[in-house]
Every structure is written in structure tokens, then in C-alpha cells.
PDB file of C-alpha atoms in Angstrom:
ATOM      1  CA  UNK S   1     -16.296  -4.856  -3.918  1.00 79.00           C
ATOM      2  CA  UNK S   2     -13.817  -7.884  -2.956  1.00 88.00           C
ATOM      3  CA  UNK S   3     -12.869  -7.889  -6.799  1.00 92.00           C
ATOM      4  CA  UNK S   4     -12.119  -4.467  -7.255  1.00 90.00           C
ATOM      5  CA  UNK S   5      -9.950  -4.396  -3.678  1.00 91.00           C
ATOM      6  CA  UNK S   6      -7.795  -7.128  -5.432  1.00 94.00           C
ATOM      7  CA  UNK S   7      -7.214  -5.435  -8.547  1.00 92.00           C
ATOM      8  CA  UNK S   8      -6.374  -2.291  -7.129  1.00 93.00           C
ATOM      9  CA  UNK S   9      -3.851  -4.218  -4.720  1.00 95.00           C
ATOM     10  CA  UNK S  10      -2.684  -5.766  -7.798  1.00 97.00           C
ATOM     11  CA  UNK S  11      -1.610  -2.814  -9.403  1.00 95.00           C
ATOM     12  CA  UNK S  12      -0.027  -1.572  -6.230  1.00 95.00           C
ATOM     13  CA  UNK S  13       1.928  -4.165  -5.816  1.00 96.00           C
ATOM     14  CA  UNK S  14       2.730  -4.951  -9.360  1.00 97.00           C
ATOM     15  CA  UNK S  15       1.882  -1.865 -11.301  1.00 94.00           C
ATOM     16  CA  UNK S  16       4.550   0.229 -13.224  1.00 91.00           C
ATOM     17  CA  UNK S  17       4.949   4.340 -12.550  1.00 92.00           C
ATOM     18  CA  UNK S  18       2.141   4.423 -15.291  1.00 91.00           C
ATOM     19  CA  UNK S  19      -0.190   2.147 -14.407  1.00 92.00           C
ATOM     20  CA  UNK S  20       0.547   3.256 -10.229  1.00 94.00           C
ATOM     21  CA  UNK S  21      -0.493   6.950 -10.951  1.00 92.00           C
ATOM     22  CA  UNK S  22      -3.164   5.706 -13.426  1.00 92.00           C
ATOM     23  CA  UNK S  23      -5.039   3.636 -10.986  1.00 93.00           C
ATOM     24  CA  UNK S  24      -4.573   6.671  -8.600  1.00 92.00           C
ATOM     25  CA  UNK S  25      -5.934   9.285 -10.797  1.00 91.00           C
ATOM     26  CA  UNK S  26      -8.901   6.507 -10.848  1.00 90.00           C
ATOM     27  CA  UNK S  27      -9.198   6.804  -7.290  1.00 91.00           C
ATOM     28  CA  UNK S  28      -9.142  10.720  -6.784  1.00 89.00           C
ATOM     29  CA  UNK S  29      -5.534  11.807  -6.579  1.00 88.00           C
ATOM     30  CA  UNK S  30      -2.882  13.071  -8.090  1.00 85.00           C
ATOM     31  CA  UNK S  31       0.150  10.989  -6.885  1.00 84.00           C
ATOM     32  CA  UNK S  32       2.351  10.057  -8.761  1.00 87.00           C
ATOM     33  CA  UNK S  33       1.450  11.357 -12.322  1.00 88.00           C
ATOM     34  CA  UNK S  34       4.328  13.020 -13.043  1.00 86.00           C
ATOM     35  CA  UNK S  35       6.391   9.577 -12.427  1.00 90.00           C
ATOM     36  CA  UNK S  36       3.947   8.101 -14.936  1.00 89.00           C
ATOM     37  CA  UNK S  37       4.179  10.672 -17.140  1.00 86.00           C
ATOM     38  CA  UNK S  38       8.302  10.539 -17.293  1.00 89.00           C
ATOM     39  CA  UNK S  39       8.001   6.428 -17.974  1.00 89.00           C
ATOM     40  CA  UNK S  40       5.159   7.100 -20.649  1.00 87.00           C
ATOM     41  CA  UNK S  41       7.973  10.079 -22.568  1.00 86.00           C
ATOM     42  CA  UNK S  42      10.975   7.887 -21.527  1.00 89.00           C
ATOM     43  CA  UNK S  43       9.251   4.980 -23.640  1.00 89.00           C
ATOM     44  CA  UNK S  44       8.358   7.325 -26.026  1.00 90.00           C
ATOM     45  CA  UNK S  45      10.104   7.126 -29.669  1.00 92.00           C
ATOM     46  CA  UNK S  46      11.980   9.823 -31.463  1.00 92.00           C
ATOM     47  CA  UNK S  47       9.136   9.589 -34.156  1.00 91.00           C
ATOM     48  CA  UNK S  48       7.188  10.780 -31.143  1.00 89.00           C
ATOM     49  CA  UNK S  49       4.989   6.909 -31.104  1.00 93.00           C
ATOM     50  CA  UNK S  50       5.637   4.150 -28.846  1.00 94.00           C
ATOM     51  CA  UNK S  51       6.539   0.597 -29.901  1.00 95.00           C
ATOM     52  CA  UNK S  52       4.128  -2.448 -28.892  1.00 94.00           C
ATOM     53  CA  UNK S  53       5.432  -4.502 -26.512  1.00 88.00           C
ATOM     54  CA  UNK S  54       6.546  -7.034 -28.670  1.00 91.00           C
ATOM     55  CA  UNK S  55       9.171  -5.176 -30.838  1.00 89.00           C
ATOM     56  CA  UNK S  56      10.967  -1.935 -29.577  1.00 85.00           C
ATOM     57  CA  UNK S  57      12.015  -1.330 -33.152  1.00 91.00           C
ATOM     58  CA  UNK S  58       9.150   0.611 -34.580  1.00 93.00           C
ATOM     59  CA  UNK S  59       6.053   2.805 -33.759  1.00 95.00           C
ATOM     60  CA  UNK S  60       2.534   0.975 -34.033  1.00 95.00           C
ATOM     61  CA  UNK S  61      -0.593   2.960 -34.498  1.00 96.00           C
ATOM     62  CA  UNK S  62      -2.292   0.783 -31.266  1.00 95.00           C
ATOM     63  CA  UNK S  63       0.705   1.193 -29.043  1.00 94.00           C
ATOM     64  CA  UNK S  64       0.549   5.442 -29.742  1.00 93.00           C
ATOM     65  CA  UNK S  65      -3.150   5.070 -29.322  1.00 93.00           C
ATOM     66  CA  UNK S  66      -2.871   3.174 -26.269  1.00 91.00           C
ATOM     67  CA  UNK S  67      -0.105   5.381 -24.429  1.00 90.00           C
ATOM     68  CA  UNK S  68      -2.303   8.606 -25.339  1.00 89.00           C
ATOM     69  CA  UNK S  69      -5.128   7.372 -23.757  1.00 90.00           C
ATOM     70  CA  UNK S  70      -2.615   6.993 -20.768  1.00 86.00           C
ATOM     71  CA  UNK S  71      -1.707  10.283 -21.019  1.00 87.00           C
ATOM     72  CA  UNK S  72      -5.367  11.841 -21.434  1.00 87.00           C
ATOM     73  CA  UNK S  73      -6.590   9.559 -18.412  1.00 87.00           C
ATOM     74  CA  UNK S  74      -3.399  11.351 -16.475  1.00 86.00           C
ATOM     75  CA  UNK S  75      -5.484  14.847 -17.686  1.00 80.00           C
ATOM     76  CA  UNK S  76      -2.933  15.384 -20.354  1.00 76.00           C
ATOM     77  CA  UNK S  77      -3.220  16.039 -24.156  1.00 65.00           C
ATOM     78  CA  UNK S  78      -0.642  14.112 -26.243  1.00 56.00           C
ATOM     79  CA  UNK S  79       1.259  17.717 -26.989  1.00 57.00           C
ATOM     80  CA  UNK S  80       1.742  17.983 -23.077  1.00 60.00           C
ATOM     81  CA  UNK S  81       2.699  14.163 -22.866  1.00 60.00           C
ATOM     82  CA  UNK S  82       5.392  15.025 -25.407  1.00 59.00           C
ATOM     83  CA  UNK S  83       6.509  17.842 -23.631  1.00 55.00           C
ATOM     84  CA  UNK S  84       7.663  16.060 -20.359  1.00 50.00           C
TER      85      UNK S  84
END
């Protein structure tokens, strides 16, 4: 139980809008989602895919992937991720 205290301190102390309401979605509640949801679109690309971290230049199949499992753990589709 020590271990998973730390890591959700972690995230609260270091975590981004995303990862914040994330981690509290994980928990039970609902704070914060839309917060995550506005970094998620604000990162999104005007091809409607999100770069990897390493390059903001172009969409990657993982990075997409990755950010629309972020939005369906947030208990969005990708269609509503896009919308916000």
C-alpha cells in the first residue's frame, strides 16, 4: 500500500492536467477531467493525432493511440475528445 501512496503523491505533485484528472478518475472522481481533457485537445494536431514527445512536427500512430486511451480512461470516445 506504501508504493501505491507514493505514486499517487507523485502524480499530485508532479502530474500534468492529464495525468492529475487521470489518476483521479482512478480513484473515484471526477475532478479535474475537463482540465485534462482541454491539455489532451490543446496538444492535439490539426490532422486530429498527437505528436510523440520527441518531435512536435508530425502525428505518430503510438502517440494518437496513447492520448485516446487518455481520453477513453477520462470516459470519453475519441469523437468527444475532439470535440473539446
Amino acid at each position: 500500500m506504501a508504493q501505491i501512496d507514493a505514486a499517487v503523491a507523485f502524480v499530485r505533485n508532479h502530474g500534468t492536467p492529464a495525468e492529475l484528472a487521470r489518476l483521479n478518475v482512478m480513484l473515484g472522481n471526477q475532478d479535474g477531467v475537463l482540465d485534462g481533457v482541454r491539455e489532451l485537445t490543446r496538444m492535439q494536431r490539426p490532422d486530429s493525432g498527437w505528436a510523440p514527445f520527441w518531435t512536435s512536427n508530425a502525428s505518430s500512430v503510438d502517440a494518437t493511440c496513447y492520448r485516446l486511451a487518455y481520453c477513453e480512461q477520462l470516459g470519453l470516445s475519441h469523437w468527444q475528445c475532439r470535440q473539446y
